[in-house]
Structure formats: structure tokens, C-alpha cells
Amino acid sequence: MSRWVHVLMLLVLVCLTRVGSAQISSARPANSRTDLKEVQDALEELKAEKRAMSDRLEAAERELKRVRETPKVAFAASLGGNGVVKTTTGNKDLVYKDVLTNVGGAYNAETGEFTAPVRGVYYIRFTANAPTNFPMSAVLYKNGNEIQLIAHEQPSGEGSDTASNGAALMLEMGDKLKMVLWVNTQIWDNSNHHSTFSGFLLFPMVDEPPAEFDAEAEMKTLQASLKQLQTDNLGVKERLETTERELKAMRDVPKVAFAVSLGGNGLQKTTSGSRTLIYKDVLTNVGQAYSSETGEFTAPVRGVYYIRFTANAPTNFPMSAVLYKNGNEIQLIAHEQPSGEGSDTASNGAALMLEMGDKLKMVLWVNTQIWDNSNHHSTFSGFLLFPM
């Protein structure tokens, strides 16, 4: 601020010099020229300051525009219905009707297709469940004919089985993804969301030409007076501070990620009621949103979170792991019927929209079991994709 006071004092001095020009101009020509030189130097300094702030503002506003224009994309849907979908006469498109999440509206529940709204890298995953008396399949196709991922199980006797797959895929704008049931296979679901299809945008891939800076043209625009430059600079400074504050708020979004395992040394089994599963072995807990005392994850902000879990158990008794929200809303499930000797693993996961304070926990249903040890077979994990 002292610079502005100094400059204004110099201007007053110049004006006084001109008013008294009859006496002063002849007596102090050298000093007047010195004063004018100081004002000109201050003017050039202000011009340089404006250019520097304008460059910073331009860069900050470009970054903010990119952040604002990056679409938020996340979907999760389950096949729904009430039983087996089976085909013996040809492949069949799977239409996942029960929509859990559809931020950005890129998933179409009428056709079962997800359409990439921008060029970018997306994480896509799916889980399939079916009885083990007939082959099971779930196949991810891109643009109608390119197989991307597959889950396929051969018959293995009595019981049921769960299979899943997922990957980060590079998609062009307009690319379409759908799930297909292959001929002579089946898949099963009900309102508890055993068979799911989900995905989200990790980051866009936009080729942007380098910004050009025309120094000569920029210099020609800086012809304003000292007072006008001062006003302009204050305006640029306010915009710069506002933009940088908004960018800081976006960068200060909390980092939330957790991964835990059931741990222990053997079987957990319940025959007299459902039971909350407490995952004691904490692998990751960035943001401290998971409590190893209660087994609950509490959403610290409103946003879209990716949640997944894996369950392992012997196949001589039913297995379950059920994700509940706020104590009573079933979100996802892994459930296996007995299938003889051996052990089995099942998993499920989806991008879920959570309000601040929403709580997620895993439950072991009555007359089911789950198994783990220090090698982390049965896990529960998640992370914040983006706030809303």
C-alpha cells in the first residue's frame, strides 16, 4: 500500500509544480524531470505487476474451468428381478433395472448400456451370482462387439457361486458398454443386489493446445492512466484471490480411503440371528472414517464413494456378507449356498451416493458363516471418488 501512497504523493507534487510553473518550472526543471521520471517508473512497475497478476489469473481460471467442466460420472445398478435369467437359444443383453447410483445420467436403465460422456479412463466392474447346476456368465462388451472382461463359471454341483471382474478402461466419448449373457448360461438376482454392474470416471483425457502469449499485443493494451491501472489491478487481484480460494477449497477435499480385513483365526458362524461383522485388522484408514471398534464406516462428506467387499468360507454351510446403510438398507450382498467340500470366495462392489453421516456396515446373516485369518481373505474397503 505504501507504493500507492508514494505514487499519489508524486502526482500531487507534479500538479503543484504545474500550477506554480511561472516561478517553479524555471527554478527547478531538473527536480521536475526527476519527479516525472519517478512517476513513469512507478507506472511501468504497475504495468508489470498487472501483467504478472493477469498471467496468474489466466492460469488459475483455466485450471478452474477444467475442474468445473469435468463431468462427475458414477453409476451402479443391479439386475434385480426375482430369480434366474437363462438363455439356451443365443446371447442375451442383460438390462440392470435396479439403479443404485447414476450421477451424470450416463447409464440407461432401459437398454442396460453405459455411454461414456467424455474421453477418459473409467473404472468398470461387475459381479454375477447363479446356482452352480448350470454354467454362469456375465460378459462386458464395448460398442456391441468388443469383449472387454468376462466372468464365466462351469457347473460344480449343488449350491450357488459368485464371480466378479473389473478394470480401468480407456474410453472415447460415445463408447458404449453393456453386459451380455452368453448362450447356454444363466445368472441370478433378486432385490438384494447379488448381480451388479457399476463404474465411474477416474479422470478425463483432453488434449489441450498450449496457450499462446502475445507479449507485443499485451503491451499495446496497457495504455491506461495510473489511476485506472490501480483500479484494474485491484479488480484483477480480487478475482485472483477469489479463484485461488475456490481452487484451494476444491484441493482441500478430504482424502478418505479405508481397507480392513475380518482377521481372527477361523470361522465366524451364526445360527440365532444376524450379526454385525467387526473388521479388526486395519490395512488403511486415511481420514479415520472407519471404526474398528464398531465395524462401521461413516461418510465424512456428501459424495460418491466406491465400496467393495470380499468374503471367504468353507462350502459345507451357507456363506454371506451383506452391506447395510444406516442399519437397515441393504446395498450389496455376497451369498453362497453349500456346494460340498472345499472353500469359496465371493465379492461385490459399487459406487454409492452417500450423505454426510451415512453409516455402512457388514452383516453376517443368520444360518451363514464367514472365514478369515491373518492373510486377509475376507475384506471390506472403500474410498471417496468425489464430493457432491
Short mmCIF file of C-alpha atoms in Angstrom, two decimals, residues 96 125-130 132 136-139 150-154 160-166 179 186-188 194-197 308 319 333-336 344-349:
data_model
loop_
_atom_site.label_atom_id
_atom_site.label_comp_id
_atom_site.label_asym_id
_atom_site.label_seq_id
_atom_site.Cartn_x
_atom_site.Cartn_y
_atom_site.Cartn_z
CA TYR A 96 -29.77 -53.91 -14.96
CA ARG A 125 -16.64 -53.74 -12.57
CA PHE A 126 -19.40 -56.32 -12.34
CA THR A 127 -20.44 -59.21 -10.11
CA ALA A 128 -22.52 -62.25 -11.14
CA ASN A 129 -24.29 -64.82 -8.98
CA ALA A 130 -26.07 -68.05 -10.01
CA THR A 132 -23.95 -74.00 -9.68
CA MET A 136 -22.95 -68.96 -15.40
CA SER A 137 -21.70 -65.97 -17.38
CA ALA A 138 -21.53 -62.18 -17.46
CA VAL A 139 -19.56 -60.62 -20.33
CA ILE A 150 -15.71 -61.81 -18.60
CA ALA A 151 -16.91 -63.84 -15.63
CA HIS A 152 -17.69 -67.45 -16.55
CA GLU A 153 -18.24 -70.45 -14.28
CA GLN A 154 -18.77 -74.12 -15.15
CA SER A 160 -24.52 -71.17 -5.75
CA ASP A 161 -21.46 -69.22 -6.81
CA THR A 162 -20.35 -65.61 -7.25
CA ALA A 163 -17.80 -64.26 -9.72
CA SER A 164 -16.64 -60.74 -10.47
CA ASN A 165 -14.26 -58.82 -12.69
CA GLY A 166 -13.16 -55.22 -13.17
CA MET A 179 -23.31 -56.75 -20.16
CA GLN A 186 -27.55 -68.28 -16.60
CA ILE A 187 -27.37 -65.52 -13.98
CA TRP A 188 -29.44 -64.85 -10.86
CA HIS A 194 -26.36 -60.05 -5.88
CA SER A 195 -25.54 -59.37 -9.57
CA THR A 196 -24.30 -55.83 -10.18
CA PHE A 197 -22.77 -53.60 -12.87
CA ARG A 308 -16.35 -53.24 -2.13
CA MET A 319 -21.81 -68.09 3.39
CA ILE A 333 -24.68 -58.78 -0.94
CA ALA A 334 -22.43 -61.79 -1.39
CA HIS A 335 -24.25 -65.05 -0.56
CA GLU A 336 -23.27 -68.63 -1.37
CA ASP A 344 -15.25 -70.41 -1.87
CA THR A 345 -14.72 -66.67 -2.29
CA ALA A 346 -17.32 -64.07 -3.35
CA SER A 347 -17.14 -60.32 -3.71
CA ASN A 348 -19.28 -57.34 -4.64
CA GLY A 349 -18.78 -53.61 -5.05
#
